[in-house]
Amino acid sequence: MLIGAYGTHWDRDVYEWNRVARRQLLGERYGEVVDFSAARGIYVLHRGPEIYYVGLTIEYGRMSGRLSDHAKPTSRHSGNWDAFSWFSFDGPGEHVDPPGFTEVDDDWDHYDLTIAGAAKGLEAILIEILAPSGNRRVEKHGDAERWDQVHTFDWSNKADRRPRG
């Protein structure tokens, strides 16, 4: 399948806070915290309920870089979005970095992607983001899991991987 992990409608203000703390895309699922900063994939900038901008990054380490670029005061996009969604080609890996966060797996070798698989992945992304009223079923992203945005984190104990809030 096309997508390894995803998060939808993450708050830009929380992203800005995490960016200052040097962790830009912290996702949580069942107590595990993953840093998706280095992920590759598709991202969507939201302005309220609208989709404002769609982008792609295929270079490892650029998902957070692209979001940072769009958040800079000098960017034409800076004041035009308040939330974002992301769909990573990379999933959580096995490696845990020194602060205790799992990193994304950048090994493209695990993909067995066909045209049909890519098309199904694209359809699932569009249905997830656009939520068209004619689609009754929720599309699956293969084995990909949805990750919740970490809103706050206890940085005083970096070995503590439990998000707060």
PDB file of C-alpha atoms in Angstrom:
ATOM      1  CA  MET A   1       0.000   0.000   0.000  1.00  0.00           C
ATOM      2  CA  LEU A   2       1.062   3.566  -0.574  1.00  0.00           C
ATOM      3  CA  ILE A   3       0.794   4.933   2.985  1.00  0.00           C
ATOM      4  CA  GLY A   4       2.784   3.786   6.032  1.00  0.00           C
ATOM      5  CA  ALA A   5       1.282   6.163   8.631  1.00  0.00           C
ATOM      6  CA  TYR A   6      -0.912   9.264   8.680  1.00  0.00           C
ATOM      7  CA  GLY A   7      -2.351  12.034  10.815  1.00  0.00           C
ATOM      8  CA  THR A   8      -5.273  14.282  10.011  1.00  0.00           C
ATOM      9  CA  HIS A   9      -6.184  17.817  11.013  1.00  0.00           C
ATOM     10  CA  TRP A  10      -3.224  18.433  13.297  1.00  0.00           C
ATOM     11  CA  ASP A  11      -3.205  21.862  14.936  1.00  0.00           C
ATOM     12  CA  ARG A  12      -0.623  24.283  13.554  1.00  0.00           C
ATOM     13  CA  ASP A  13      -0.223  26.030  16.925  1.00  0.00           C
ATOM     14  CA  VAL A  14       0.822  22.739  18.529  1.00  0.00           C
ATOM     15  CA  TYR A  15       3.161  22.096  15.600  1.00  0.00           C
ATOM     16  CA  GLU A  16       4.754  25.513  16.164  1.00  0.00           C
ATOM     17  CA  TRP A  17       5.262  24.695  19.851  1.00  0.00           C
ATOM     18  CA  ASN A  18       6.853  21.351  19.025  1.00  0.00           C
ATOM     19  CA  ARG A  19       9.023  23.030  16.376  1.00  0.00           C
ATOM     20  CA  VAL A  20      10.533  25.251  19.058  1.00  0.00           C
ATOM     21  CA  ALA A  21      11.174  22.128  21.151  1.00  0.00           C
ATOM     22  CA  ARG A  22      13.031  20.588  18.179  1.00  0.00           C
ATOM     23  CA  ARG A  23      10.360  17.959  17.608  1.00  0.00           C
ATOM     24  CA  GLN A  24       8.053  18.911  14.841  1.00  0.00           C
ATOM     25  CA  LEU A  25       5.816  15.975  14.088  1.00  0.00           C
ATOM     26  CA  LEU A  26       5.252  13.938  17.226  1.00  0.00           C
ATOM     27  CA  GLY A  27       2.518  11.349  16.842  1.00  0.00           C
ATOM     28  CA  GLU A  28       1.106   9.129  19.570  1.00  0.00           C
ATOM     29  CA  ARG A  29      -0.700   5.819  19.366  1.00  0.00           C
ATOM     30  CA  TYR A  30      -1.276   3.510  22.344  1.00  0.00           C
ATOM     31  CA  GLY A  31       1.445   5.244  24.366  1.00  0.00           C
ATOM     32  CA  GLU A  32       4.141   5.009  21.695  1.00  0.00           C
ATOM     33  CA  VAL A  33       5.525   8.339  20.474  1.00  0.00           C
ATOM     34  CA  VAL A  34       6.963   8.542  16.967  1.00  0.00           C
ATOM     35  CA  ASP A  35       8.793  11.488  15.460  1.00  0.00           C
ATOM     36  CA  PHE A  36       7.511  11.779  11.887  1.00  0.00           C
ATOM     37  CA  SER A  37       9.713  14.800  11.089  1.00  0.00           C
ATOM     38  CA  ALA A  38      11.790  12.853   8.570  1.00  0.00           C
ATOM     39  CA  ALA A  39       8.818  11.248   6.831  1.00  0.00           C
ATOM     40  CA  ARG A  40       8.224  11.446   3.094  1.00  0.00           C
ATOM     41  CA  GLY A  41       4.747  11.783   1.690  1.00  0.00           C
ATOM     42  CA  ILE A  42       1.824  14.040   0.939  1.00  0.00           C
ATOM     43  CA  TYR A  43       0.729  16.884   3.188  1.00  0.00           C
ATOM     44  CA  VAL A  44      -2.371  19.057   3.166  1.00  0.00           C
ATOM     45  CA  LEU A  45      -2.645  22.542   4.681  1.00  0.00           C
ATOM     46  CA  HIS A  46      -6.101  23.424   5.982  1.00  0.00           C
ATOM     47  CA  ARG A  47      -7.670  26.841   6.494  1.00  0.00           C
ATOM     48  CA  GLY A  48     -10.616  26.140   8.742  1.00  0.00           C
ATOM     49  CA  PRO A  49     -12.729  23.502   7.018  1.00  0.00           C
ATOM     50  CA  GLU A  50     -11.162  24.235   3.611  1.00  0.00           C
ATOM     51  CA  ILE A  51      -8.178  22.659   1.950  1.00  0.00           C
ATOM     52  CA  TYR A  52      -5.751  25.482   1.259  1.00  0.00           C
ATOM     53  CA  TYR A  53      -2.694  23.747  -0.205  1.00  0.00           C
ATOM     54  CA  VAL A  54      -1.453  20.260  -1.076  1.00  0.00           C
ATOM     55  CA  GLY A  55       2.226  19.374  -1.245  1.00  0.00           C
ATOM     56  CA  LEU A  56       4.546  16.419  -1.709  1.00  0.00           C
ATOM     57  CA  THR A  57       7.936  15.587  -0.315  1.00  0.00           C
ATOM     58  CA  ILE A  58       9.860  12.552  -1.490  1.00  0.00           C
ATOM     59  CA  GLU A  59      13.214  13.398   0.074  1.00  0.00           C
ATOM     60  CA  TYR A  60      13.899  11.779   3.447  1.00  0.00           C
ATOM     61  CA  GLY A  61      13.757  14.338   6.228  1.00  0.00           C
ATOM     62  CA  ARG A  62      11.671  16.892   4.399  1.00  0.00           C
ATOM     63  CA  MET A  63       8.101  16.600   5.753  1.00  0.00           C
ATOM     64  CA  SER A  64       8.864  18.840   8.712  1.00  0.00           C
ATOM     65  CA  GLY A  65      11.085  20.990   6.510  1.00  0.00           C
ATOM     66  CA  ARG A  66       8.266  21.720   4.089  1.00  0.00           C
ATOM     67  CA  LEU A  67       5.842  22.529   6.908  1.00  0.00           C
ATOM     68  CA  SER A  68       8.473  24.795   8.462  1.00  0.00           C
ATOM     69  CA  ASP A  69       8.940  26.541   5.117  1.00  0.00           C
ATOM     70  CA  HIS A  70       5.194  27.204   4.887  1.00  0.00           C
ATOM     71  CA  ALA A  71       5.072  28.477   8.493  1.00  0.00           C
ATOM     72  CA  LYS A  72       7.812  31.088   8.072  1.00  0.00           C
ATOM     73  CA  PRO A  73       6.551  34.689   8.149  1.00  0.00           C
ATOM     74  CA  THR A  74       8.210  35.261   4.757  1.00  0.00           C
ATOM     75  CA  SER A  75       6.205  32.459   3.113  1.00  0.00           C
ATOM     76  CA  ARG A  76       3.167  33.438   1.064  1.00  0.00           C
ATOM     77  CA  HIS A  77       1.382  30.565   2.825  1.00  0.00           C
ATOM     78  CA  SER A  78       2.278  31.600   6.387  1.00  0.00           C
ATOM     79  CA  GLY A  79      -0.995  33.180   7.501  1.00  0.00           C
ATOM     80  CA  ASN A  80      -3.215  31.025   5.344  1.00  0.00           C
ATOM     81  CA  TRP A  81      -3.377  27.747   7.234  1.00  0.00           C
ATOM     82  CA  ASP A  82      -4.245  26.666  10.756  1.00  0.00           C
ATOM     83  CA  ALA A  83      -4.080  22.877  10.559  1.00  0.00           C
ATOM     84  CA  PHE A  84      -2.485  20.182   8.442  1.00  0.00           C
ATOM     85  CA  SER A  85      -2.829  16.532   7.538  1.00  0.00           C
ATOM     86  CA  TRP A  86      -0.034  14.249   6.429  1.00  0.00           C
ATOM     87  CA  PHE A  87       0.186  10.878   4.726  1.00  0.00           C
ATOM     88  CA  SER A  88       3.605   9.306   5.058  1.00  0.00           C
ATOM     89  CA  PHE A  89       5.090   6.767   2.692  1.00  0.00           C
ATOM     90  CA  ASP A  90       7.206   5.760   5.713  1.00  0.00           C
ATOM     91  CA  GLY A  91       5.901   3.972   8.774  1.00  0.00           C
ATOM     92  CA  PRO A  92       7.282   3.730  12.297  1.00  0.00           C
ATOM     93  CA  GLY A  93      10.625   1.967  12.407  1.00  0.00           C
ATOM     94  CA  GLU A  94      12.451  -0.068  15.022  1.00  0.00           C
ATOM     95  CA  HIS A  95      15.090   2.529  15.945  1.00  0.00           C
ATOM     96  CA  VAL A  96      14.516   4.703  19.008  1.00  0.00           C
ATOM     97  CA  ASP A  97      16.468   7.975  19.156  1.00  0.00           C
ATOM     98  CA  PRO A  98      18.191   9.238  22.353  1.00  0.00           C
ATOM     99  CA  PRO A  99      15.201  11.243  23.676  1.00  0.00           C
ATOM    100  CA  GLY A 100      13.133   8.044  23.453  1.00  0.00           C
ATOM    101  CA  PHE A 101      11.107   8.551  20.290  1.00  0.00           C
ATOM    102  CA  THR A 102      10.686   5.947  17.598  1.00  0.00           C
ATOM    103  CA  GLU A 103      11.931   7.189  14.228  1.00  0.00           C
ATOM    104  CA  VAL A 104      10.328   6.556  10.853  1.00  0.00           C
ATOM    105  CA  ASP A 105      11.528   3.674   8.710  1.00  0.00           C
ATOM    106  CA  ASP A 106      13.016   5.056   5.499  1.00  0.00           C
ATOM    107  CA  ASP A 107      13.466   1.648   3.875  1.00  0.00           C
ATOM    108  CA  TRP A 108      11.572   1.724   0.598  1.00  0.00           C
ATOM    109  CA  ASP A 109      12.377  -1.954   0.016  1.00  0.00           C
ATOM    110  CA  HIS A 110       9.309  -3.065   1.963  1.00  0.00           C
ATOM    111  CA  TYR A 111       6.988  -1.636  -0.678  1.00  0.00           C
ATOM    112  CA  ASP A 112       5.422  -3.979  -3.161  1.00  0.00           C
ATOM    113  CA  LEU A 113       3.499  -1.242  -4.905  1.00  0.00           C
ATOM    114  CA  THR A 114       1.479  -1.921  -8.013  1.00  0.00           C
ATOM    115  CA  ILE A 115      -0.535   0.529 -10.079  1.00  0.00           C
ATOM    116  CA  ALA A 116      -3.668  -0.832  -8.405  1.00  0.00           C
ATOM    117  CA  GLY A 117      -2.096  -0.390  -4.952  1.00  0.00           C
ATOM    118  CA  ALA A 118      -1.079   3.187  -5.742  1.00  0.00           C
ATOM    119  CA  ALA A 119      -4.560   3.974  -7.080  1.00  0.00           C
ATOM    120  CA  LYS A 120      -6.223   2.515  -3.969  1.00  0.00           C
ATOM    121  CA  GLY A 121      -3.861   4.522  -1.772  1.00  0.00           C
ATOM    122  CA  LEU A 122      -4.672   7.724  -3.623  1.00  0.00           C
ATOM    123  CA  GLU A 123      -8.399   7.012  -3.381  1.00  0.00           C
ATOM    124  CA  ALA A 124      -8.096   6.411   0.374  1.00  0.00           C
ATOM    125  CA  ILE A 125      -6.243   9.718   0.849  1.00  0.00           C
ATOM    126  CA  LEU A 126      -8.840  11.668  -1.123  1.00  0.00           C
ATOM    127  CA  ILE A 127     -11.745  10.112   0.769  1.00  0.00           C
ATOM    128  CA  GLU A 128     -10.006  10.708   4.118  1.00  0.00           C
ATOM    129  CA  ILE A 129      -9.359  14.392   3.386  1.00  0.00           C
ATOM    130  CA  LEU A 130     -12.412  15.370   1.348  1.00  0.00           C
ATOM    131  CA  ALA A 131     -14.980  13.209   3.205  1.00  0.00           C
ATOM    132  CA  PRO A 132     -17.400  13.210   0.265  1.00  0.00           C
ATOM    133  CA  SER A 133     -21.003  12.605   1.320  1.00  0.00           C
ATOM    134  CA  GLY A 134     -21.487   9.926  -1.344  1.00  0.00           C
ATOM    135  CA  ASN A 135     -18.814   7.680   0.123  1.00  0.00           C
ATOM    136  CA  ARG A 136     -20.292   5.628   2.943  1.00  0.00           C
ATOM    137  CA  ARG A 137     -17.344   3.460   3.854  1.00  0.00           C
ATOM    138  CA  VAL A 138     -14.130   4.593   5.422  1.00  0.00           C
ATOM    139  CA  GLU A 139     -11.171   3.748   3.221  1.00  0.00           C
ATOM    140  CA  LYS A 140      -8.293   1.817   4.703  1.00  0.00           C
ATOM    141  CA  HIS A 141      -4.655   2.687   4.132  1.00  0.00           C
ATOM    142  CA  GLY A 142      -3.511  -0.938   4.169  1.00  0.00           C
ATOM    143  CA  ASP A 143      -1.543  -1.564   7.357  1.00  0.00           C
ATOM    144  CA  ALA A 144      -1.052   2.172   7.968  1.00  0.00           C
ATOM    145  CA  GLU A 145      -2.284   3.494  11.283  1.00  0.00           C
ATOM    146  CA  ARG A 146      -3.668   6.897  12.121  1.00  0.00           C
ATOM    147  CA  TRP A 147      -1.531   8.780  14.644  1.00  0.00           C
ATOM    148  CA  ASP A 148      -2.781  11.446  17.031  1.00  0.00           C
ATOM    149  CA  GLN A 149      -0.877  14.684  17.481  1.00  0.00           C
ATOM    150  CA  VAL A 150       1.077  14.988  20.720  1.00  0.00           C
ATOM    151  CA  HIS A 151      -0.187  18.230  22.250  1.00  0.00           C
ATOM    152  CA  THR A 152       2.242  18.576  25.137  1.00  0.00           C
ATOM    153  CA  PHE A 153       5.201  16.591  26.307  1.00  0.00           C
ATOM    154  CA  ASP A 154       7.188  16.410  29.532  1.00  0.00           C
ATOM    155  CA  TRP A 155      10.577  17.511  28.226  1.00  0.00           C
ATOM    156  CA  SER A 156      12.120  17.521  31.712  1.00  0.00           C
ATOM    157  CA  ASN A 157      12.390  13.739  31.535  1.00  0.00           C
ATOM    158  CA  LYS A 158      13.276  12.901  27.951  1.00  0.00           C
ATOM    159  CA  ALA A 159      13.213   9.183  28.701  1.00  0.00           C
ATOM    160  CA  ASP A 160       9.529   9.554  29.589  1.00  0.00           C
ATOM    161  CA  ARG A 161       7.742   8.819  26.315  1.00  0.00           C
ATOM    162  CA  ARG A 162       4.217   9.438  27.562  1.00  0.00           C
ATOM    163  CA  PRO A 163       2.436  12.428  26.029  1.00  0.00           C
ATOM    164  CA  ARG A 164       0.493  14.748  28.281  1.00  0.00           C
ATOM    165  CA  GLY A 165      -3.014  15.812  27.363  1.00  0.00           C
TER     166      GLY A 165
END
